[in-house]
Coordinates of C-alpha atoms and ligand atoms in Angstrom, one line a residue:
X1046 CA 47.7 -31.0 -23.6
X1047 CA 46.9 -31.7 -27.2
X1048 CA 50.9 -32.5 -28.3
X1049 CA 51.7 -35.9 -27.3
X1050 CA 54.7 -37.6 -27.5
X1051 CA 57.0 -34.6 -26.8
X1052 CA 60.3 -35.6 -25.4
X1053 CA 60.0 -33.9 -21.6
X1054 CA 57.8 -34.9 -18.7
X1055 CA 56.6 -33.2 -16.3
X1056 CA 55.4 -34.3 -12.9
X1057 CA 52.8 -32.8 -9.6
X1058 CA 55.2 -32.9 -6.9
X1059 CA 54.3 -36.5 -5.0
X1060 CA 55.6 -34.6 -1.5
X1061 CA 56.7 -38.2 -0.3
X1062 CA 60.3 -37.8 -0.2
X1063 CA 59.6 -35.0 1.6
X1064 CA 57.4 -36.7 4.0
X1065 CA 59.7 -39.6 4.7
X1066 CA 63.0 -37.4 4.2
X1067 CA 64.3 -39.2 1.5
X1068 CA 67.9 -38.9 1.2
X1069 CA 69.5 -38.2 -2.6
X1070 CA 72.0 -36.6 -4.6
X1071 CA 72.6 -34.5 -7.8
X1072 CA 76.2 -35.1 -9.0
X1073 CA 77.7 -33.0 -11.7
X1074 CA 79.0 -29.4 -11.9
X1075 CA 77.8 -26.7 -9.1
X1076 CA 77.6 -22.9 -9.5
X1077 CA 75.9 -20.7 -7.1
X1078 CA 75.9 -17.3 -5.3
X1079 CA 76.3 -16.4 -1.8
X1080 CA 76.6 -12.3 -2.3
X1081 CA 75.7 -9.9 -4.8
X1082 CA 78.8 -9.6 -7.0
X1083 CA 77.6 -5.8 -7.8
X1084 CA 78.4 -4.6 -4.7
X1085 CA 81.9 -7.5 -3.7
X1086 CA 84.5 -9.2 -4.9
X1087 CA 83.3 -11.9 -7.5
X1088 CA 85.4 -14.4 -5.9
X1089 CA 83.8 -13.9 -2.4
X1090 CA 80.2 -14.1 -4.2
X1091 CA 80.3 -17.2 -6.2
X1092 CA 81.0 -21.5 -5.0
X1093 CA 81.7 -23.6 -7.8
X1094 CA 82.2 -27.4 -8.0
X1095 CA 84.2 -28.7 -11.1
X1096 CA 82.8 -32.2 -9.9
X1097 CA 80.2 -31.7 -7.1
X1098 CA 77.5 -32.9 -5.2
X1099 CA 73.7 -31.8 -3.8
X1100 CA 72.7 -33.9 -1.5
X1101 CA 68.6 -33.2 -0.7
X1102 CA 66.9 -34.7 2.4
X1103 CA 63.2 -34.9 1.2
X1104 CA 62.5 -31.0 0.1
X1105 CA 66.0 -29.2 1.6
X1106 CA 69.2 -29.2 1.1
X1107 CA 71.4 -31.4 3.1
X1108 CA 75.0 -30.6 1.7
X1109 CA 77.1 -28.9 -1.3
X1110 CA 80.6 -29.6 -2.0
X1111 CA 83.2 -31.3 -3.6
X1112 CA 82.1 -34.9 -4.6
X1113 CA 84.5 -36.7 -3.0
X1114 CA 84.6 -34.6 0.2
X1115 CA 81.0 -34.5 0.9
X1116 CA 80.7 -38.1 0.1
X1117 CA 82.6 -39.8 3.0
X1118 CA 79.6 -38.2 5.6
X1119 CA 76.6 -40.2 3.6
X1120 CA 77.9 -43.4 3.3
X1121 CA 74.6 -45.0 2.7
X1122 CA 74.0 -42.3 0.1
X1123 CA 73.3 -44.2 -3.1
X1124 CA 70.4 -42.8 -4.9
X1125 CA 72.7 -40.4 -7.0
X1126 CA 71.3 -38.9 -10.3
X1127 CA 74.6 -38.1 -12.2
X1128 CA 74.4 -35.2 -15.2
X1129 CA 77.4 -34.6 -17.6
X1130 CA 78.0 -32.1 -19.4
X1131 CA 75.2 -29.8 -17.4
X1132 CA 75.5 -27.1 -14.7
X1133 CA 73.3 -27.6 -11.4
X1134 CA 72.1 -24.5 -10.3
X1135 CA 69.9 -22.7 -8.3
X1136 CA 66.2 -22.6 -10.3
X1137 CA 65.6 -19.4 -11.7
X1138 CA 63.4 -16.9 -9.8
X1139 CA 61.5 -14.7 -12.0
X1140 CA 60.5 -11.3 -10.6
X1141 CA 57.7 -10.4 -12.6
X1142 CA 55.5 -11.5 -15.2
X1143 CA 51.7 -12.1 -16.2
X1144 CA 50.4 -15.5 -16.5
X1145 CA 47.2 -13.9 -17.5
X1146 CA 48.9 -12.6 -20.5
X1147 CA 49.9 -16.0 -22.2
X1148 CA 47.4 -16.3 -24.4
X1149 CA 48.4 -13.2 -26.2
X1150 CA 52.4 -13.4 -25.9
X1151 CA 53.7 -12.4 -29.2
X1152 CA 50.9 -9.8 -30.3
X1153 CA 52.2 -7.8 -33.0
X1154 CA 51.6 -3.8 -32.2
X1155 CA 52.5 -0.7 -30.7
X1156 CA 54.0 0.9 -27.5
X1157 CA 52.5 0.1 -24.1
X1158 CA 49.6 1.8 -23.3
X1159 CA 47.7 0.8 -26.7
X1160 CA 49.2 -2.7 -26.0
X1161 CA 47.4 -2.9 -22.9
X1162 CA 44.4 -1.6 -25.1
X1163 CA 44.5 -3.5 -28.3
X1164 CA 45.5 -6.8 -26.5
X1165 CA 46.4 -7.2 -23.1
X1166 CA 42.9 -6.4 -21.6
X1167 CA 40.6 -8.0 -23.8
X1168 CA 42.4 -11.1 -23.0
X1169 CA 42.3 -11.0 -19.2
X1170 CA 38.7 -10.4 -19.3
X1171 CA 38.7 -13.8 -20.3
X1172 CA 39.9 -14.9 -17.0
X1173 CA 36.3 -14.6 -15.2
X1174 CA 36.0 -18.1 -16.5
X1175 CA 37.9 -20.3 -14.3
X1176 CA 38.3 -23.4 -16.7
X1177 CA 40.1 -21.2 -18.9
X1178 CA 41.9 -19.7 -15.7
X1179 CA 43.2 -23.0 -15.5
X1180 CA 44.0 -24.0 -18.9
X1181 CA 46.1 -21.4 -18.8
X1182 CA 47.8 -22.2 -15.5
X1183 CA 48.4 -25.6 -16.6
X1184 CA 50.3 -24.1 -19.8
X1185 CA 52.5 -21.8 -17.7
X1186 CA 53.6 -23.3 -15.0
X1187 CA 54.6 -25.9 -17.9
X1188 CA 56.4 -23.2 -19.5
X1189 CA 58.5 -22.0 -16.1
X1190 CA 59.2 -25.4 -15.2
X1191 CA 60.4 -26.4 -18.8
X1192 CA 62.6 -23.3 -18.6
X1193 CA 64.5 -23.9 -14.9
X1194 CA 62.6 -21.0 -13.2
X1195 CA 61.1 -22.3 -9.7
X1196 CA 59.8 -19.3 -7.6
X1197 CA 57.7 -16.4 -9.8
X1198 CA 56.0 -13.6 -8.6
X1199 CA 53.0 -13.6 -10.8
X1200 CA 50.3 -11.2 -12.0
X1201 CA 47.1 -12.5 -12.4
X1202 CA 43.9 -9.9 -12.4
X1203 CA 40.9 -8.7 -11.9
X1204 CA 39.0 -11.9 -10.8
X1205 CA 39.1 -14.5 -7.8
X1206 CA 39.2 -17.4 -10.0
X1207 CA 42.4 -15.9 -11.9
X1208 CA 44.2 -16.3 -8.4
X1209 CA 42.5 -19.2 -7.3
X1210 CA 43.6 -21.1 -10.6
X1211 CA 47.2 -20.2 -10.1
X1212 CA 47.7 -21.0 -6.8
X1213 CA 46.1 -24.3 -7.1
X1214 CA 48.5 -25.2 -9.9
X1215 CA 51.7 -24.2 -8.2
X1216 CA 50.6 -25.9 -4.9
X1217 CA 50.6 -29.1 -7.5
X1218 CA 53.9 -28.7 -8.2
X1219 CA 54.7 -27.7 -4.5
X1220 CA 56.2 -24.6 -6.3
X1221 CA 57.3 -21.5 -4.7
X1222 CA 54.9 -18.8 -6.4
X1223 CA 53.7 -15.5 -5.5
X1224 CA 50.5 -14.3 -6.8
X1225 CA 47.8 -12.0 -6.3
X1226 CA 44.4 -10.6 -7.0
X1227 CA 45.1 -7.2 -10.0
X1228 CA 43.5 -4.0 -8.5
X1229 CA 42.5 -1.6 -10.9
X1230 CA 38.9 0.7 -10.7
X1231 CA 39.4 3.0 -13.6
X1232 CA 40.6 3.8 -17.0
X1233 CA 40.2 0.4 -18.0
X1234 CA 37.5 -1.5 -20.1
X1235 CA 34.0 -2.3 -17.7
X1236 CA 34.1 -5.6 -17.8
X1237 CA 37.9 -5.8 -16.5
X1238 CA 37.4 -3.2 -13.8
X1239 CA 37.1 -3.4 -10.0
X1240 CA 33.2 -2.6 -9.1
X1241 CA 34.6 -0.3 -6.4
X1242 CA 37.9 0.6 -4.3
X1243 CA 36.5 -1.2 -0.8
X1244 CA 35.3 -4.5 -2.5
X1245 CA 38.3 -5.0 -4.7
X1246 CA 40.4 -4.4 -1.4
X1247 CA 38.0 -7.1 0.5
X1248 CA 38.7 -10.0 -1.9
X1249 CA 42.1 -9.4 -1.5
X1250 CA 41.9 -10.1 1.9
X1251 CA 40.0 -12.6 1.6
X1252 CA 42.0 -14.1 -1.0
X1253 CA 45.3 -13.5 1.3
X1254 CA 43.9 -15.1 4.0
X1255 CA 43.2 -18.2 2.0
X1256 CA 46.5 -18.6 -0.3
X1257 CA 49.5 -16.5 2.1
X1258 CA 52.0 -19.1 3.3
X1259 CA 49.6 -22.1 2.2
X1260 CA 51.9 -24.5 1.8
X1261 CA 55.0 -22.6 0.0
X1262 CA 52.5 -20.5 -1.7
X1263 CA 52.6 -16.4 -0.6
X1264 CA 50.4 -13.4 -1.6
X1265 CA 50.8 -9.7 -2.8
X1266 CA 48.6 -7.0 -2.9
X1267 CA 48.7 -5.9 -6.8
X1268 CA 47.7 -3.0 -7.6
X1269 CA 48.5 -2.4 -11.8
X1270 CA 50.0 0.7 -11.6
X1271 CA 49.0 4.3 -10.8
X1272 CA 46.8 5.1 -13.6
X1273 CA 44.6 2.3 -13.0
X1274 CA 43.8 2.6 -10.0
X1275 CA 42.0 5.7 -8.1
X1276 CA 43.1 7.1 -4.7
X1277 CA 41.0 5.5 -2.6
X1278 CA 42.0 2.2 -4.3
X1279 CA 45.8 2.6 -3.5
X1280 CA 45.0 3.8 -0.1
X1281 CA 42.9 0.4 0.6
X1282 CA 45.8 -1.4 -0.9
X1283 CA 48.4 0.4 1.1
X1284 CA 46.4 0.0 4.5
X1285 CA 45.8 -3.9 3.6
X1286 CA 49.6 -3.9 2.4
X1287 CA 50.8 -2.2 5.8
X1288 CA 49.1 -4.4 7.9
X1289 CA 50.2 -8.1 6.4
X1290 CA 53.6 -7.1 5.4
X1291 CA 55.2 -8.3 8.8
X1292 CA 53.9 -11.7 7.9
X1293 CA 55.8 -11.5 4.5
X1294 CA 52.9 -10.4 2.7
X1295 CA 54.0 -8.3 -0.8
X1296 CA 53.4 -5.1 -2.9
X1297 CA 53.7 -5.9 -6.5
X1298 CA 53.4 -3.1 -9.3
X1299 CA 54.6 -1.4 -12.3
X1300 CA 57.2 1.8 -12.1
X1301 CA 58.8 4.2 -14.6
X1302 CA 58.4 1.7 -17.7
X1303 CA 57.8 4.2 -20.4
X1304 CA 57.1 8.1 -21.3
X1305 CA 53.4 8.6 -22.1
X1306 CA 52.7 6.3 -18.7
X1307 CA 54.7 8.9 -16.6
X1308 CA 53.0 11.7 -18.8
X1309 CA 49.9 10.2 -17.6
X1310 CA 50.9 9.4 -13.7
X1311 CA 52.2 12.8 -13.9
X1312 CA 48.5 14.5 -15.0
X1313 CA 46.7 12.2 -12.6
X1314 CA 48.7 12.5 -9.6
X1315 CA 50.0 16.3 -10.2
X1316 CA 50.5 16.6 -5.9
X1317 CA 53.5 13.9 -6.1
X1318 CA 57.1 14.7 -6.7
X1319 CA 57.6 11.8 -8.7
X1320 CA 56.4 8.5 -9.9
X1321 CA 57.6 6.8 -7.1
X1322 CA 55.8 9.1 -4.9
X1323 CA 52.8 8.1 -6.1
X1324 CA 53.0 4.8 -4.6
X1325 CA 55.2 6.0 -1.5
X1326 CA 52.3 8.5 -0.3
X1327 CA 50.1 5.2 -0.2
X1328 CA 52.5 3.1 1.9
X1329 CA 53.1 0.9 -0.7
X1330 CA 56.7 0.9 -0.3
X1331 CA 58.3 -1.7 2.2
X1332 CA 61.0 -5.0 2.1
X1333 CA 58.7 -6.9 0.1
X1334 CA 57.7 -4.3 -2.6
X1335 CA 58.6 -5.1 -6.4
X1336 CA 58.7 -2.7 -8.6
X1337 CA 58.5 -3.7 -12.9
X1338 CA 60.4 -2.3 -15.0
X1339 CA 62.0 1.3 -13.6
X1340 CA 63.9 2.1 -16.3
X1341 CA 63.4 6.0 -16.3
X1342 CA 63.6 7.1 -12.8
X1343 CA 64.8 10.3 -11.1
X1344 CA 68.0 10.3 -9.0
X1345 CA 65.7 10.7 -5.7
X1346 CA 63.3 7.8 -6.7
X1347 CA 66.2 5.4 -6.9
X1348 CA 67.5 7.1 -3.4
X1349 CA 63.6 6.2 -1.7
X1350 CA 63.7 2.2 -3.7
X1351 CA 66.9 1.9 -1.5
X1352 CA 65.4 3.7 1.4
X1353 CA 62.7 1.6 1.7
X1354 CA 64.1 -1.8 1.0
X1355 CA 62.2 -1.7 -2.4
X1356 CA 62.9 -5.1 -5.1
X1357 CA 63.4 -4.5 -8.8
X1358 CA 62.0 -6.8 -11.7
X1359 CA 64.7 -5.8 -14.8
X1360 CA 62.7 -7.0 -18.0
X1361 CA 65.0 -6.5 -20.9
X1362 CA 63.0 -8.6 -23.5
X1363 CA 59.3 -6.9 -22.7
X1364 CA 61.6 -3.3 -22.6
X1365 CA 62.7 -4.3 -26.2
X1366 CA 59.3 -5.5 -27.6
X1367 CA 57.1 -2.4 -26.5
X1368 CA 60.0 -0.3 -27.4
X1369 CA 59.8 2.0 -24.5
X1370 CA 63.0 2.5 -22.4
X1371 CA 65.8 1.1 -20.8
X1372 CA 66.9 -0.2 -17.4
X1373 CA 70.4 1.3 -16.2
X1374 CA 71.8 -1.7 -14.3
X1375 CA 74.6 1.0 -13.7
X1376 CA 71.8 3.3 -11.6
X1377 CA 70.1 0.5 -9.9
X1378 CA 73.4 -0.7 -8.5
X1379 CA 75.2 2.4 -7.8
X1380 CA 77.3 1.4 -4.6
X1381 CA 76.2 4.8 -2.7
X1382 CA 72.6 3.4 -2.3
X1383 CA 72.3 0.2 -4.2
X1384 CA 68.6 -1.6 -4.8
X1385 CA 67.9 -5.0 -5.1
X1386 CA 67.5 -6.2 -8.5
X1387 CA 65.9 -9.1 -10.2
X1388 CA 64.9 -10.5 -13.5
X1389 CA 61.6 -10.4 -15.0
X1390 CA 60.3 -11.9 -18.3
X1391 CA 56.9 -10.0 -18.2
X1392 CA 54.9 -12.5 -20.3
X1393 CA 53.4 -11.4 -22.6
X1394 CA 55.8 -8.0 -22.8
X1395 CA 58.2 -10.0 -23.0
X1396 CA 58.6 -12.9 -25.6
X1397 CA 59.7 -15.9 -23.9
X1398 CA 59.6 -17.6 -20.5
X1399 CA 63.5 -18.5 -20.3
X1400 CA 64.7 -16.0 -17.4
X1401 CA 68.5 -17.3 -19.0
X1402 CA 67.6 -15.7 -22.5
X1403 CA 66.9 -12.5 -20.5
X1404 CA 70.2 -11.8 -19.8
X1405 CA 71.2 -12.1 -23.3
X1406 CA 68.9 -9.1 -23.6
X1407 CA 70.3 -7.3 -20.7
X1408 CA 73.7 -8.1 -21.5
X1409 CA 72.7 -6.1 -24.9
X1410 CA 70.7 -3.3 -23.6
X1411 CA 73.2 -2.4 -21.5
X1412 CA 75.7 -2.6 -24.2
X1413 CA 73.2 0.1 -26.1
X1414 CA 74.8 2.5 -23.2
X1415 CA 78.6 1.3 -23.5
X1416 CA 78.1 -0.7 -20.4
X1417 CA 79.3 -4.7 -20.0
X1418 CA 77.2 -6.8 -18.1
X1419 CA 79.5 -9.9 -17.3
X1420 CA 77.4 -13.8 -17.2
X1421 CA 78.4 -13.7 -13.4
X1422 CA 76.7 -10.9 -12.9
X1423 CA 73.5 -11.4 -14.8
X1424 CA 73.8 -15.0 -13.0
X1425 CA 73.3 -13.7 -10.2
X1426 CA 70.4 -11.7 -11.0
X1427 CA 68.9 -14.7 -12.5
X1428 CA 69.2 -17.0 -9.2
X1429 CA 70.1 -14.8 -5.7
X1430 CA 69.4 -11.5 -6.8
X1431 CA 65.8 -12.6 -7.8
X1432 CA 65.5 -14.2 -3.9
X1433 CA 66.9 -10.8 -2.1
X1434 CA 64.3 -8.8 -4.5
X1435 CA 61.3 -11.3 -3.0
X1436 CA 63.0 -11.2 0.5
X1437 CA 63.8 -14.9 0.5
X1438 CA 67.0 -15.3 0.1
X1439 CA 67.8 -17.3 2.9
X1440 CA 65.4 -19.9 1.5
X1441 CA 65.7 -20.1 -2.3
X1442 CA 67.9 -18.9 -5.0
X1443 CA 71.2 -20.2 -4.1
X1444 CA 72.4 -24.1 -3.4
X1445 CA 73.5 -24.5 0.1
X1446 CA 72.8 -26.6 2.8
X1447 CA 69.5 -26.0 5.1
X1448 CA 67.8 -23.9 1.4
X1449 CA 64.7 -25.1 -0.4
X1450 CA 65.7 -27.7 -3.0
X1451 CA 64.4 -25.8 -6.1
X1452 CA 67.4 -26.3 -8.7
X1453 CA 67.8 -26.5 -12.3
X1454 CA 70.2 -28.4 -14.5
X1455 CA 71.3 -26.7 -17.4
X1456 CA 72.1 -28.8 -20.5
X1457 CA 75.4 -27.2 -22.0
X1458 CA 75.5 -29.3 -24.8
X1459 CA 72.0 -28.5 -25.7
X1460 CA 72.1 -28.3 -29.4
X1461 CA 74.8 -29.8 -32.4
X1462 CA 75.7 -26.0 -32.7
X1463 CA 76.3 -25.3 -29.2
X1464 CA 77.5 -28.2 -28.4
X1465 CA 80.3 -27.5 -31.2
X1466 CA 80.8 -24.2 -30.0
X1467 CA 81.7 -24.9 -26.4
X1468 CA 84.7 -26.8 -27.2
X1469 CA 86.0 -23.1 -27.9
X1470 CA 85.3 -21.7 -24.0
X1471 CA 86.8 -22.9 -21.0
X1472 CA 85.6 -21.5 -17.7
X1473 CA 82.0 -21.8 -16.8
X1474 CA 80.6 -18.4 -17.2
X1475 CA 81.9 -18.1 -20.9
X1476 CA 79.7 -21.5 -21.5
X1477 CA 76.5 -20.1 -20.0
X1478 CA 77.0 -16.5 -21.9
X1479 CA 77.3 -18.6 -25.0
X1480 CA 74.0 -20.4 -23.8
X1481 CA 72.3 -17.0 -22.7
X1482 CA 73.6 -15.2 -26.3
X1483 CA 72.6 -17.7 -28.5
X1484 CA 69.2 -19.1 -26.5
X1485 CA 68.8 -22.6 -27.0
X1486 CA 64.9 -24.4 -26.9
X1487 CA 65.2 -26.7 -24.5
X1488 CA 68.4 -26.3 -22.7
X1489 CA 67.0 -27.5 -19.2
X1490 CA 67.7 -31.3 -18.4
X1491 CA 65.6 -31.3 -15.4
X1492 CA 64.2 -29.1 -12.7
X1493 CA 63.6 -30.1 -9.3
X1494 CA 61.3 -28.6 -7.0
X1495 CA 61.0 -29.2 -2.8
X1496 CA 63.3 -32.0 -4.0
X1497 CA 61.4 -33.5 -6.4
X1498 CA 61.9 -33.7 -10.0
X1499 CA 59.1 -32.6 -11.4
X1500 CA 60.3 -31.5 -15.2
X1501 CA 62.7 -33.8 -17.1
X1502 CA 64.2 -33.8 -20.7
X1503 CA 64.1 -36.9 -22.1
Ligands
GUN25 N1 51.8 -1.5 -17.0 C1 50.6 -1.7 -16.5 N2 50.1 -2.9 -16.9 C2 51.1 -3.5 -17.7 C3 51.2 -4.8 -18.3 O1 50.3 -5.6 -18.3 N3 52.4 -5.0 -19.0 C4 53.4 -4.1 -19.0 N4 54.5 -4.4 -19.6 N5 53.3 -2.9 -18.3 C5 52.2 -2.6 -17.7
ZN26 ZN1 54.2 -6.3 -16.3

């Protein structure tokens, strides 16, 4: 990294506490999620600890509670890291995003489709070069870490080494990251494109078989979306999909984002019902199958997401930047078949890595349609929601006892001006919707992963 002297750290997981499970502690303020607060009573959804404690034996989590109740069972406990003024938390998940698409974050321009044109694939082409692969890796996993987000499920594209890169980067970290190989045979530039359906589907596999459950590190077959990818291509991708998904193997794609892509879908795939057909007449649909974006769907497409277990990635920040539409919270969540929703930054749709400054976005957009998104709720998206999206919800994405210890404590004194302002709020989720509104820099103090604290400000 060319800046030196910046005041954070960041350090590779060592994996020795974990090794010799290490006992230690987090003491401060807790907040976390044990049900989604869409669908019950808030106060059955959330635990929160005025003064509590996190105690981690080498990379899971030991015990949560009050301070001075969970205390008297660790007597010997004395390597406590104490933070004031901060909120320990479950890390962020992230739902959906594009590593890949770092290097051109920020690209002034037009609505999707000549996005993906004008910028989006030029710059993946890049990615056949696996020093720049892992430039790039280095960068973002900088960038998640920095910002309190500890599992992503990441795009990368076209080319082994893109995947390679990024696996190799998390497993440094000892991060929870999904990942997988972009499959995409047409309508794209030549030297981006698959060289045909079977091989692209073959170094998937292969690439499966060498990254799924490597350490914490899981695949997904990836194909872009519908209009990149022929019929043969999606059938490959469902078979391959179909036939690891009992091992916890993903489908990752983009849905219903905006109205010249369904145009297009629509004139490509004329035999489907619907979008969502599309990728349901492939297989692609199962517990583990993501879905970007979805913000104009059909009654019956929301109705087959719930039918089939499907995950959501809401990207509010990407939605605004490309102009194209808007997710209904209100739809995804409707009670009489509710789906499973997550956040998403979509780097480089979207303009910043902070999954926190995302709700500040989808508390807006959804005030666009007269509809309040409280903090808890977006909270939840942010942490637990995120974890039942990516099925793993009984490992990561809340802070209780016998989960992954991946947490992140937020600084709620980050700035002068916030730190001003919060002498005005009481309760807890009025501080972090002033946080998430007004989007501080660097409002992470530190952010542990399998225990370890591998991102610190200092
Ligand atoms: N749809 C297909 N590819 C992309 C992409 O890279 N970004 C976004 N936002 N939407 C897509
Ligand atoms: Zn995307």
């Amino acid at each position: 990294m060319s800046k030196q002297n910046q005041p954070y750290t960041f350090r590779y997981n060592s994996g020795e506490g974990a090794m010799h499970k290490k006992l230690k502690a987090l003491r401060g303020e807790v907040l976390t999620f044990k049900k989604d607060p869409f669908l019950n009573e808030l106060k059955d959804c959330v635990e929160h600890y005025k003064d509590g404690i996190v105690v981690i034996k080498g990379d899971t989590i030991e015990a949560v509670g009050n301070f001075s109740d969970v205390i008297v069972s660790f007597p010997a406990l004395t390597d406590i890291a104490t933070y004031e003024d901060s909120v320990i938390m479950p890390g962020f998940v992230d739902c959906h995003l594009h590593y890949v698409q770092s290097p051109m974050i920020a690209s002034a321009g037009d609505t999707l489709l000549s996005w993906l044109k004008q910028y989006t694939f030029p710059t993946e082409a890049k990615f056949k070069d696996k020093k720049f692969a892992e430039e790039v890796a280095k960068i973002f996993f900088r960038q998640l870490l920095m910002n309190g987000t500890t599992t992503a499920n990441v795009f990368a594209t076209t080319f082994e080494e893109s995947v390679d890169a990024l696996f190799e980067e998390s497993a440094r970290y000892n991060a929870r990251t999904i990942c997988g190989k972009v499959l995409q045979d047409r309508n794209l530039p030549s030297d981006l494109q698959d060289s045909s359906a079977e091989e692209s589907v073959m170094t998937s596999e292969r690439l499966l078989n060498k990254w799924h459950s490597k350490g914490r590190q899981l695949y997904a077959v990836v194909p872009r979306f519908a209009p990149t990818s022929t019929r043969l291509q999606l059938r490959l991708a469902g078979e391959l999909y179909q036939s690891y998904k009992d091992k916890g193997v993903y489908m990752h794609t983009h849905l219903g984002e905006a109205e010249n892509e369904i145009e297009w879908v629509k004139s490509l795939y004329p035999e489907a019902r619907d979008y969502t057909d599309v990728y349901a007449s492939y297989d692609l649909l199962g517990k583990r199958s993501v879905f970007a974006h979805c913000c104009l769907m059909e009654e019956r497409e929301w109705q087959t997401l719930h039918d089939a277990e499907c995950g959501v990635a809401h990207c509010p920040s990407s939605n605004l930047f490309l102009g194209d539409a808007q997710f209904r919270y209100w739809e995804a969540k409707d009670v009489r078949r509710p789906c499973k929703v997550g956040m998403g930054t979509d780097i480089g749709g979207g303009t910043y890595f902070s999954v926190l400054r995302q709700l500040g976005d989808a508390y807006k957009v959804a005030m666009l349609h007269d509809r309040y998104l409280s903090a808890a709720k977006s909270l939840y998206l942010a942490t637990r929601g995120g974890a039942e999206v990516l099925g793993l919800e009984d490992k990561i994405g809340s802070v209780a006892a016998g989960y992954e210890a991946d947490m992140v404590v937020v600084d709620l004194k980050p700035t002068e001006f916030i730190e001003w302002r919060m002498q005005f709020a009481d309760d807890i989720f009025s501080k972090l919707f002033i946080l998430q509104t007004l989007g501080a820099e660097a409002y992470v103090k530190a952010t542990y992963v399998a225990g370890e604290k591998v991102y610190s400000k200092v």
